[in-house]
Amino acid sequence: MRRPAFPPRQASVCLFCDALAVRRPNRAKPLASFSTRSLPKSRPTLSRVSQGASGRAVTSAARPRWLSSQTSKRTAGEPAEGLRGDEEIANRRPVTPKAAGKELSSLTNMVAYIDNNKAKVLEHRGVPSEADTSAALRACQVVADYIMDESVQPQITHMINEADSTASNLLSLDSSRRKAAKASPADLDSSARNALISTQLKQLIDRISEAAYVTLAHPTVFITPRLLQEYVKVQATLGRPETLPRVLQLYASKPMPREASGSIEYTKQNSDKASNAVESSVAETALDTAIEAKNLDAAVGIIESTYTTKAFIRSKLLRNATLPVATFAATPLAAYAVARNFSVFQDAMDAAHATNVAFVAILAYVGFTASIGIVAATTANDQMKRVTWAPGIALRSRWIREEERAALDKIACAWGFAEKWRQGEEEGPEWDALREYIGQKGMVLDRTELMDGMQ
């Protein structure tokens, strides 16, 4: 007797099998040799298939060359979707839509992919959620990682040449524009063609950078630490630090949007709050981006928007000075308790007098030792290379503003000569402006007595 056929399963038995089933054959297209070597390793999260994508989601672990178009973090109250039995495995591994390859198959698709995600934020009638804004920034990050990867530069060149060939063919159909068609990029020599490709690639990079900035600077978007970190990462990948000082300033001063009775109200933020301080890791990444791009104005602007703000100073005091201050406040109580207990082990004087003597002695010892440690910590200059403190700067100011001095020191080392025997011979308008700026901050650039051979 013939057994009845089982009904088809709604979901794939194995994610790897499903990935192999939908895998397209290798072609001579740019995406065929795509590599994700430059992609940063992030915490695996679940993602949803976008509305424009068709079919089920497959894992990026099965085909590492596929990029995830929308990787969103699942919240605790969000219901699980698809493959509920493999939820634990999916939480460890990001999933990628089938249509992810189409989004990077041509320059037009890349631009459309970014514009679609950006439109979800800009055209939102209310306050966009953090997930929507993060999706728009991740779209910029996906395209930025792809086009900035050196291993796929030939594919990018092929895309640009293919787009130029299509445009020239369309122009050749018009008899009145045959002369323009004859001078199409396909007929140029190699040097002119390379220059044209470089120009178009630069325009694409500028468009991605502008899309990320417009998304985050939109009035209804509230900048969270996570969004700020993603934005800085996008601009660092593209090498575009021009907008970083402005965005870092908006992070602390941008009004907070709130929906109330069908309208959007804006609440002014206190930019001096410790919670509005930019994290040190984000500020360092932004500064490194400006240094690599050799943009001195952006580098100085990043320092002014991060390390010199009251919010950063207050945050540093709360993080690093709370425990020492609490210990200092509790020291007299602990010293009195110890002195009172030790007073019973002698009979040369009464207990009260012995307690007072021991209490004063303990406080004197602790205070003297602590003062030496504070002076040693605040006057240490082993970490200083070219920028040092000017005489007369208070020790507390040196400790509070150490990150600012270290950032200016990094800029001076990047703009000056790398050879130590040539340091101090730099000249030019940028170097003179940097020296004057450092002097206005109570610091000295290339202090003579601290240079090699001048001790």
CSV table of C-alpha atoms in Angstrom, one decimal:
chain,number,residue,atom,x,y,z
A,1,MET,CA,0.0,0.0,0.0
A,2,ARG,CA,1.4,3.3,-1.0
A,3,ARG,CA,2.0,5.7,1.9
A,4,PRO,CA,0.4,9.1,1.6
A,5,ALA,CA,2.7,12.0,0.8
A,6,PHE,CA,3.5,14.3,3.7
A,7,PRO,CA,2.4,17.9,3.2
A,8,PRO,CA,5.3,20.3,2.5
A,9,ARG,CA,6.9,22.0,5.5
A,10,GLN,CA,6.3,25.7,5.9
A,11,ALA,CA,9.9,26.4,7.1
A,12,SER,CA,13.2,24.9,6.1
A,13,VAL,CA,14.5,21.9,8.1
A,14,CYS,CA,18.0,23.3,8.1
A,15,LEU,CA,19.2,26.9,7.7
A,16,PHE,CA,22.3,25.8,5.8
A,17,CYS,CA,20.2,23.7,3.4
A,18,ASP,CA,17.9,26.6,2.9
A,19,ALA,CA,20.9,28.9,2.2
A,20,LEU,CA,22.3,26.4,-0.3
A,21,ALA,CA,18.9,26.0,-2.0
A,22,VAL,CA,18.6,29.7,-2.7
A,23,ARG,CA,22.3,30.2,-3.6
A,24,ARG,CA,22.7,31.7,-7.0
A,25,PRO,CA,25.4,30.4,-9.3
A,26,ASN,CA,28.7,32.3,-9.5
A,27,ARG,CA,28.8,34.8,-12.3
A,28,ALA,CA,31.2,37.3,-13.6
A,29,LYS,CA,29.4,40.0,-11.8
A,30,PRO,CA,31.0,42.2,-9.2
A,31,LEU,CA,29.2,40.5,-6.3
A,32,ALA,CA,30.7,37.1,-7.1
A,33,SER,CA,34.0,37.8,-5.3
A,34,PHE,CA,32.6,40.0,-2.6
A,35,SER,CA,34.4,39.7,0.7
A,36,THR,CA,33.3,40.8,4.1
A,37,ARG,CA,36.9,40.9,5.5
A,38,SER,CA,36.6,44.5,6.3
A,39,LEU,CA,33.3,44.2,8.1
A,40,PRO,CA,33.5,44.6,11.9
A,41,LYS,CA,32.5,41.7,14.1
A,42,SER,CA,29.4,42.8,16.0
A,43,ARG,CA,27.3,41.0,18.5
A,44,PRO,CA,25.0,38.6,16.6
A,45,THR,CA,21.4,39.7,16.5
A,46,LEU,CA,18.2,38.6,14.8
A,47,SER,CA,17.0,40.6,11.8
A,48,ARG,CA,13.7,40.8,10.0
A,49,VAL,CA,13.2,40.5,6.3
A,50,SER,CA,12.5,43.9,4.8
A,51,GLN,CA,9.2,44.5,3.1
A,52,GLY,CA,10.8,44.8,-0.3
A,53,ALA,CA,12.6,41.5,0.2
A,54,SER,CA,10.9,38.2,-0.8
A,55,GLY,CA,11.3,34.7,0.5
A,56,ARG,CA,12.7,33.5,3.8
A,57,ALA,CA,15.8,34.7,5.7
A,58,VAL,CA,19.0,32.8,5.4
A,59,THR,CA,22.1,32.9,7.6
A,60,SER,CA,25.1,35.0,6.8
A,61,ALA,CA,27.2,32.2,8.3
A,62,ALA,CA,26.3,30.0,5.3
A,63,ARG,CA,27.5,32.6,2.8
A,64,PRO,CA,29.8,35.1,4.5
A,65,ARG,CA,29.9,37.2,1.4
A,66,TRP,CA,26.3,38.2,1.8
A,67,LEU,CA,25.6,41.3,3.8
A,68,SER,CA,22.6,41.9,6.1
A,69,SER,CA,20.4,44.7,4.8
A,70,GLN,CA,18.5,45.1,8.0
A,71,THR,CA,20.0,43.8,11.3
A,72,SER,CA,17.8,44.9,14.2
A,73,LYS,CA,18.1,44.0,17.8
A,74,ARG,CA,15.2,42.0,19.2
A,75,THR,CA,13.5,43.5,22.2
A,76,ALA,CA,12.4,41.6,25.2
A,77,GLY,CA,8.7,42.1,24.5
A,78,GLU,CA,8.8,41.5,20.8
A,79,PRO,CA,7.3,38.2,19.6
A,80,ALA,CA,9.5,35.7,17.8
A,81,GLU,CA,9.1,35.3,14.1
A,82,GLY,CA,9.9,32.2,12.0
A,83,LEU,CA,12.0,29.2,13.1
A,84,ARG,CA,10.9,29.3,16.7
A,85,GLY,CA,12.6,26.0,17.4
A,86,ASP,CA,16.0,27.5,16.3
A,87,GLU,CA,15.6,30.7,18.3
A,88,GLU,CA,18.7,30.0,20.4
A,89,ILE,CA,20.8,29.3,17.4
A,90,ALA,CA,19.5,32.4,15.6
A,91,ASN,CA,20.3,34.6,18.5
A,92,ARG,CA,23.9,33.7,18.1
A,93,ARG,CA,24.0,34.3,14.4
A,94,PRO,CA,22.8,37.2,12.2
A,95,VAL,CA,20.5,36.3,9.4
A,96,THR,CA,20.5,37.9,5.9
A,97,PRO,CA,17.6,38.4,3.5
A,98,LYS,CA,17.8,36.7,0.1
A,99,ALA,CA,17.6,40.1,-1.6
A,100,ALA,CA,20.8,41.4,0.2
A,101,GLY,CA,22.8,40.6,-2.9
A,102,LYS,CA,20.6,42.8,-5.1
A,103,GLU,CA,21.2,45.8,-2.9
A,104,LEU,CA,24.9,45.7,-3.7
A,105,SER,CA,24.8,44.5,-7.3
A,106,SER,CA,24.9,48.0,-8.8
A,107,LEU,CA,25.4,51.6,-7.9
A,108,THR,CA,21.7,52.4,-8.5
A,109,ASN,CA,20.7,49.7,-6.1
A,110,MET,CA,23.1,50.9,-3.5
A,111,VAL,CA,21.7,54.4,-3.7
A,112,ALA,CA,18.1,53.2,-3.7
A,113,TYR,CA,18.8,51.0,-0.7
A,114,ILE,CA,20.2,54.0,1.3
A,115,ASP,CA,17.4,56.3,0.2
A,116,ASN,CA,14.6,53.9,1.1
A,117,ASN,CA,15.9,53.4,4.6
A,118,LYS,CA,16.5,57.1,5.0
A,119,ALA,CA,12.9,57.9,3.8
A,120,LYS,CA,11.5,55.8,6.6
A,121,VAL,CA,13.0,58.3,9.0
A,122,LEU,CA,12.6,61.6,7.2
A,123,GLU,CA,9.0,60.9,6.1
A,124,HIS,CA,7.8,59.6,9.5
A,125,ARG,CA,4.9,61.7,10.8
A,126,GLY,CA,5.8,61.2,14.4
A,127,VAL,CA,9.0,60.5,16.3
A,128,PRO,CA,11.0,57.8,14.5
A,129,SER,CA,12.0,54.8,16.7
A,130,GLU,CA,15.6,54.1,17.5
A,131,ALA,CA,15.3,50.9,15.4
A,132,ASP,CA,14.3,52.8,12.3
A,133,THR,CA,17.1,55.3,12.6
A,134,SER,CA,19.6,52.5,13.4
A,135,ALA,CA,18.4,50.7,10.2
A,136,ALA,CA,19.1,53.7,8.1
A,137,LEU,CA,22.6,54.1,9.6
A,138,ARG,CA,23.3,50.4,9.1
A,139,ALA,CA,22.3,50.7,5.5
A,140,CYS,CA,24.9,53.4,5.1
A,141,GLN,CA,27.4,51.2,7.0
A,142,VAL,CA,26.7,48.2,4.8
A,143,VAL,CA,27.3,50.1,1.6
A,144,ALA,CA,30.3,51.9,3.1
A,145,ASP,CA,32.0,48.7,4.1
A,146,TYR,CA,31.4,47.3,0.6
A,147,ILE,CA,32.8,50.2,-1.5
A,148,MET,CA,35.7,50.9,0.9
A,149,ASP,CA,37.0,47.3,0.8
A,150,GLU,CA,40.1,47.2,-1.3
A,151,SER,CA,39.4,43.6,-2.4
A,152,VAL,CA,36.2,44.7,-4.2
A,153,GLN,CA,37.6,47.8,-5.9
A,154,PRO,CA,37.7,46.0,-9.3
A,155,GLN,CA,34.0,45.2,-8.9
A,156,ILE,CA,33.2,48.8,-8.1
A,157,THR,CA,35.2,49.9,-11.2
A,158,HIS,CA,33.2,47.4,-13.3
A,159,MET,CA,29.9,48.8,-12.0
A,160,ILE,CA,30.9,52.4,-12.8
A,161,ASN,CA,32.1,51.4,-16.3
A,162,GLU,CA,28.9,49.4,-16.9
A,163,ALA,CA,26.8,52.4,-15.8
A,164,ASP,CA,28.8,54.7,-18.1
A,165,SER,CA,28.4,52.3,-21.0
A,166,THR,CA,24.6,52.2,-20.5
A,167,ALA,CA,24.5,56.0,-20.4
A,168,SER,CA,26.6,56.4,-23.5
A,169,ASN,CA,24.4,53.9,-25.4
A,170,LEU,CA,21.3,55.9,-24.5
A,171,LEU,CA,23.0,59.1,-25.7
A,172,SER,CA,24.0,57.5,-29.0
A,173,LEU,CA,20.3,56.9,-29.8
A,174,ASP,CA,19.8,60.7,-30.1
A,175,SER,CA,21.3,61.9,-33.4
A,176,SER,CA,21.7,65.4,-31.9
A,177,ARG,CA,23.9,64.1,-29.2
A,178,ARG,CA,26.2,61.9,-31.2
A,179,LYS,CA,29.2,64.1,-30.6
A,180,ALA,CA,28.7,63.9,-26.8
A,181,ALA,CA,28.3,60.1,-27.2
A,182,LYS,CA,31.6,59.9,-29.1
A,183,ALA,CA,33.3,61.5,-26.1
A,184,SER,CA,31.8,59.1,-23.6
A,185,PRO,CA,33.8,57.8,-20.7
A,186,ALA,CA,34.1,54.4,-22.5
A,187,ASP,CA,36.2,56.1,-25.2
A,188,LEU,CA,38.6,57.9,-22.9
A,189,ASP,CA,42.1,56.8,-22.3
A,190,SER,CA,43.0,54.9,-19.2
A,191,SER,CA,44.2,57.9,-17.1
A,192,ALA,CA,41.1,59.9,-17.8
A,193,ARG,CA,38.9,56.9,-17.2
A,194,ASN,CA,40.6,56.3,-13.8
A,195,ALA,CA,40.1,59.9,-12.9
A,196,LEU,CA,36.4,59.8,-13.8
A,197,ILE,CA,35.9,56.6,-11.8
A,198,SER,CA,37.6,58.1,-8.8
A,199,THR,CA,35.4,61.2,-9.1
A,200,GLN,CA,32.2,59.1,-9.3
A,201,LEU,CA,33.4,56.9,-6.4
A,202,LYS,CA,34.0,60.1,-4.3
A,203,GLN,CA,30.5,61.3,-5.2
A,204,LEU,CA,29.1,58.1,-4.0
A,205,ILE,CA,31.0,58.3,-0.7
A,206,ASP,CA,29.9,61.9,-0.2
A,207,ARG,CA,26.3,60.8,-0.8
A,208,ILE,CA,26.5,58.1,1.8
A,209,SER,CA,28.0,60.5,4.3
A,210,GLU,CA,25.3,63.1,3.6
A,211,ALA,CA,22.6,60.5,4.0
A,212,ALA,CA,23.9,59.5,7.4
A,213,TYR,CA,24.1,63.1,8.5
A,214,VAL,CA,20.7,64.1,7.3
A,215,THR,CA,19.2,61.1,9.0
A,216,LEU,CA,20.8,61.8,12.4
A,217,ALA,CA,20.4,65.6,12.2
A,218,HIS,CA,16.6,65.4,11.5
A,219,PRO,CA,14.7,67.4,14.1
A,220,THR,CA,12.5,64.4,15.2
A,221,VAL,CA,15.4,62.1,15.7
A,222,PHE,CA,16.7,61.8,19.2
A,223,ILE,CA,20.4,60.9,19.3
A,224,THR,CA,21.1,58.0,21.6
A,225,PRO,CA,24.6,56.7,22.5
A,226,ARG,CA,24.1,53.8,20.2
A,227,LEU,CA,23.1,55.9,17.3
A,228,LEU,CA,26.0,58.2,17.9
A,229,GLN,CA,28.4,55.3,17.9
A,230,GLU,CA,26.9,53.9,14.6
A,231,TYR,CA,27.2,57.3,13.0
A,232,VAL,CA,30.8,57.8,14.0
A,233,LYS,CA,31.5,54.3,12.7
A,234,VAL,CA,30.0,55.1,9.3
A,235,GLN,CA,32.0,58.3,8.9
A,236,ALA,CA,35.1,56.6,10.1
A,237,THR,CA,34.7,53.9,7.4
A,238,LEU,CA,34.1,56.6,4.7
A,239,GLY,CA,36.9,58.8,6.0
A,240,ARG,CA,34.6,61.8,6.2
A,241,PRO,CA,35.1,63.7,9.5
A,242,GLU,CA,33.7,67.1,8.4
A,243,THR,CA,30.3,66.5,10.1
A,244,LEU,CA,31.6,64.8,13.3
A,245,PRO,CA,32.0,68.0,15.4
A,246,ARG,CA,28.5,69.2,14.6
A,247,VAL,CA,26.9,65.8,15.4
A,248,LEU,CA,28.9,65.5,18.6
A,249,GLN,CA,27.6,68.9,19.6
A,250,LEU,CA,24.0,67.9,18.7
A,251,TYR,CA,24.3,64.8,20.9
A,252,ALA,CA,24.3,67.0,24.0
A,253,SER,CA,22.3,70.0,22.9
A,254,LYS,CA,19.7,68.8,20.4
A,255,PRO,CA,16.1,69.2,21.8
A,256,MET,CA,14.4,66.0,22.7
A,257,PRO,CA,11.2,65.3,20.6
A,258,ARG,CA,8.1,64.0,22.3
A,259,GLU,CA,4.7,63.2,20.9
A,260,ALA,CA,1.8,64.8,22.7
A,261,SER,CA,-1.8,65.1,21.6
A,262,GLY,CA,-1.1,64.4,18.0
A,263,SER,CA,1.8,66.9,17.7
A,264,ILE,CA,5.5,66.9,18.4
A,265,GLU,CA,6.9,68.9,21.3
A,266,TYR,CA,10.6,69.6,21.8
A,267,THR,CA,12.2,69.7,25.2
A,268,LYS,CA,15.5,71.6,25.7
A,269,GLN,CA,18.3,69.5,27.0
A,270,ASN,CA,21.0,70.6,29.5
A,271,SER,CA,24.2,70.1,27.6
A,272,ASP,CA,26.2,70.2,30.8
A,273,LYS,CA,24.6,67.1,32.3
A,274,ALA,CA,27.0,64.2,32.9
A,275,SER,CA,24.7,61.9,31.1
A,276,ASN,CA,25.2,64.0,27.9
A,277,ALA,CA,28.9,63.4,27.8
A,278,VAL,CA,30.4,61.6,24.8
A,279,GLU,CA,32.0,58.3,25.6
A,280,SER,CA,35.8,58.3,25.5
A,281,SER,CA,35.9,55.4,22.9
A,282,VAL,CA,33.5,57.3,20.5
A,283,ALA,CA,35.5,60.5,20.9
A,284,GLU,CA,38.8,58.7,20.2
A,285,THR,CA,37.4,57.0,17.1
A,286,ALA,CA,36.2,60.4,15.8
A,287,LEU,CA,39.5,62.0,16.5
A,288,ASP,CA,41.4,59.2,14.8
A,289,THR,CA,39.1,59.6,11.7
A,290,ALA,CA,40.0,63.3,11.5
A,291,ILE,CA,43.7,62.6,11.9
A,292,GLU,CA,43.7,60.0,9.2
A,293,ALA,CA,41.9,62.4,6.9
A,294,LYS,CA,44.4,65.2,7.8
A,295,ASN,CA,41.6,67.6,8.7
A,296,LEU,CA,42.9,69.8,11.4
A,297,ASP,CA,39.7,71.9,11.8
A,298,ALA,CA,37.6,68.7,12.3
A,299,ALA,CA,40.2,67.4,14.8
A,300,VAL,CA,40.1,70.5,16.9
A,301,GLY,CA,36.3,70.7,16.6
A,302,ILE,CA,36.0,67.1,17.9
A,303,ILE,CA,38.2,68.0,20.9
A,304,GLU,CA,36.0,71.1,21.6
A,305,SER,CA,32.8,69.0,21.4
A,306,THR,CA,34.0,66.2,23.6
A,307,TYR,CA,36.9,66.6,26.0
A,308,THR,CA,36.5,70.2,26.9
A,309,THR,CA,32.8,70.2,27.7
A,310,LYS,CA,31.5,70.4,31.2
A,311,ALA,CA,29.5,67.3,30.7
A,312,PHE,CA,32.7,65.3,30.0
A,313,ILE,CA,34.4,66.7,33.1
A,314,ARG,CA,31.5,66.0,35.3
A,315,SER,CA,31.2,62.5,34.0
A,316,LYS,CA,34.9,61.9,34.7
A,317,LEU,CA,34.5,63.2,38.2
A,318,LEU,CA,31.6,60.9,38.8
A,319,ARG,CA,33.4,57.8,37.4
A,320,ASN,CA,36.9,58.3,38.7
A,321,ALA,CA,36.6,60.6,41.7
A,322,THR,CA,33.6,59.2,43.6
A,323,LEU,CA,35.5,56.3,45.2
A,324,PRO,CA,38.6,58.3,46.3
A,325,VAL,CA,36.4,61.1,47.7
A,326,ALA,CA,34.3,58.5,49.6
A,327,THR,CA,37.4,56.9,50.9
A,328,PHE,CA,38.8,60.2,52.0
A,329,ALA,CA,35.6,61.1,53.8
A,330,ALA,CA,35.5,57.7,55.6
A,331,THR,CA,39.2,57.9,56.6
A,332,PRO,CA,38.6,59.9,59.8
A,333,LEU,CA,35.9,57.6,61.0
A,334,ALA,CA,38.0,54.5,60.4
A,335,ALA,CA,41.1,56.2,62.0
A,336,TYR,CA,39.1,57.1,65.1
A,337,ALA,CA,37.8,53.5,65.4
A,338,VAL,CA,41.3,52.0,65.1
A,339,ALA,CA,42.7,54.5,67.6
A,340,ARG,CA,40.0,53.8,70.1
A,341,ASN,CA,40.6,50.0,69.9
A,342,PHE,CA,44.4,50.3,70.1
A,343,SER,CA,44.1,52.6,73.2
A,344,VAL,CA,43.2,49.7,75.4
A,345,PHE,CA,46.6,48.0,74.7
A,346,GLN,CA,48.6,50.5,76.7
A,347,ASP,CA,48.7,51.8,80.3
A,348,ALA,CA,51.0,54.8,80.0
A,349,MET,CA,48.1,57.3,79.7
A,350,ASP,CA,44.4,57.3,80.0
A,351,ALA,CA,42.3,55.7,77.2
A,352,ALA,CA,40.8,59.1,76.0
A,353,HIS,CA,44.2,60.8,75.7
A,354,ALA,CA,45.7,57.7,74.0
A,355,THR,CA,42.8,57.6,71.5
A,356,ASN,CA,43.4,61.3,70.5
A,357,VAL,CA,47.1,60.8,70.1
A,358,ALA,CA,46.7,57.7,67.9
A,359,PHE,CA,43.9,59.4,65.9
A,360,VAL,CA,46.1,62.4,65.1
A,361,ALA,CA,49.0,60.2,64.2
A,362,ILE,CA,47.0,58.0,61.9
A,363,LEU,CA,45.5,61.0,60.1
A,364,ALA,CA,48.9,62.6,59.7
A,365,TYR,CA,50.4,59.5,58.2
A,366,VAL,CA,47.5,58.9,55.8
A,367,GLY,CA,47.3,62.6,54.8
A,368,PHE,CA,51.0,62.9,54.2
A,369,THR,CA,51.2,59.6,52.2
A,370,ALA,CA,48.1,60.5,50.2
A,371,SER,CA,49.4,64.0,49.3
A,372,ILE,CA,52.6,62.5,48.0
A,373,GLY,CA,50.7,60.1,45.8
A,374,ILE,CA,48.4,62.9,44.5
A,375,VAL,CA,51.4,65.0,43.6
A,376,ALA,CA,53.2,62.1,41.9
A,377,ALA,CA,50.1,61.2,39.9
A,378,THR,CA,49.3,64.7,38.7
A,379,THR,CA,52.9,65.7,37.9
A,380,ALA,CA,53.8,62.6,35.9
A,381,ASN,CA,54.8,63.4,32.4
A,382,ASP,CA,56.0,60.1,31.0
A,383,GLN,CA,52.9,59.8,28.8
A,384,MET,CA,53.6,63.3,27.3
A,385,LYS,CA,55.4,63.4,24.0
A,386,ARG,CA,55.2,66.9,22.5
A,387,VAL,CA,52.5,68.7,24.4
A,388,THR,CA,53.1,69.5,28.1
A,389,TRP,CA,51.5,71.7,30.7
A,390,ALA,CA,52.6,75.3,31.1
A,391,PRO,CA,54.0,76.3,34.5
A,392,GLY,CA,51.3,77.6,36.9
A,393,ILE,CA,48.5,75.2,35.9
A,394,ALA,CA,46.9,73.8,39.0
A,395,LEU,CA,47.3,70.1,39.6
A,396,ARG,CA,43.6,69.5,39.7
A,397,SER,CA,43.2,71.1,36.3
A,398,ARG,CA,46.0,68.9,35.0
A,399,TRP,CA,44.2,65.7,36.1
A,400,ILE,CA,40.8,66.9,34.9
A,401,ARG,CA,42.0,68.0,31.5
A,402,GLU,CA,44.5,65.1,30.9
A,403,GLU,CA,42.3,63.7,28.0
A,404,GLU,CA,42.3,67.1,26.3
A,405,ARG,CA,46.1,67.3,26.5
A,406,ALA,CA,46.5,63.8,25.3
A,407,ALA,CA,44.3,64.5,22.3
A,408,LEU,CA,46.2,67.6,21.4
A,409,ASP,CA,49.4,65.6,21.8
A,410,LYS,CA,48.2,63.0,19.3
A,411,ILE,CA,47.3,65.8,16.8
A,412,ALA,CA,50.8,67.4,17.2
A,413,CYS,CA,52.5,64.0,16.7
A,414,ALA,CA,50.4,63.3,13.6
A,415,TRP,CA,50.9,66.8,12.0
A,416,GLY,CA,54.6,67.1,12.9
A,417,PHE,CA,57.7,65.2,11.8
A,418,ALA,CA,57.9,61.6,12.9
A,419,GLU,CA,61.7,61.8,13.3
A,420,LYS,CA,62.6,63.0,16.8
A,421,TRP,CA,65.7,64.8,15.6
A,422,ARG,CA,63.5,66.9,13.3
A,423,GLN,CA,60.8,67.8,15.8
A,424,GLY,CA,60.6,71.5,16.4
A,425,GLU,CA,61.5,72.4,12.9
A,426,GLU,CA,57.9,72.3,11.6
A,427,GLU,CA,56.5,75.4,9.9
A,428,GLY,CA,53.5,76.5,8.0
A,429,PRO,CA,50.1,78.2,8.7
A,430,GLU,CA,48.5,75.1,10.1
A,431,TRP,CA,51.3,74.3,12.4
A,432,ASP,CA,51.5,77.9,13.6
A,433,ALA,CA,47.8,77.9,14.3
A,434,LEU,CA,48.1,74.7,16.2
A,435,ARG,CA,50.9,76.0,18.3
A,436,GLU,CA,48.9,79.2,19.1
A,437,TYR,CA,45.8,77.2,20.0
A,438,ILE,CA,47.8,74.9,22.3
A,439,GLY,CA,49.3,77.9,24.0
A,440,GLN,CA,45.8,79.4,24.7
A,441,LYS,CA,44.9,76.2,26.4
A,442,GLY,CA,47.6,76.5,29.0
A,443,MET,CA,50.0,74.0,27.3
A,444,VAL,CA,53.3,74.2,25.6
A,445,LEU,CA,54.2,72.5,22.3
A,446,ASP,CA,57.8,71.2,22.1
A,447,ARG,CA,59.0,72.4,25.5
A,448,THR,CA,62.7,73.0,25.1
A,449,GLU,CA,63.9,71.5,28.3
A,450,LEU,CA,61.9,68.3,27.7
A,451,MET,CA,63.2,67.6,24.1
A,452,ASP,CA,65.8,65.0,23.4
A,453,GLY,CA,69.3,66.3,24.0
A,454,MET,CA,68.1,69.4,25.8
A,455,GLN,CA,67.8,67.9,29.4
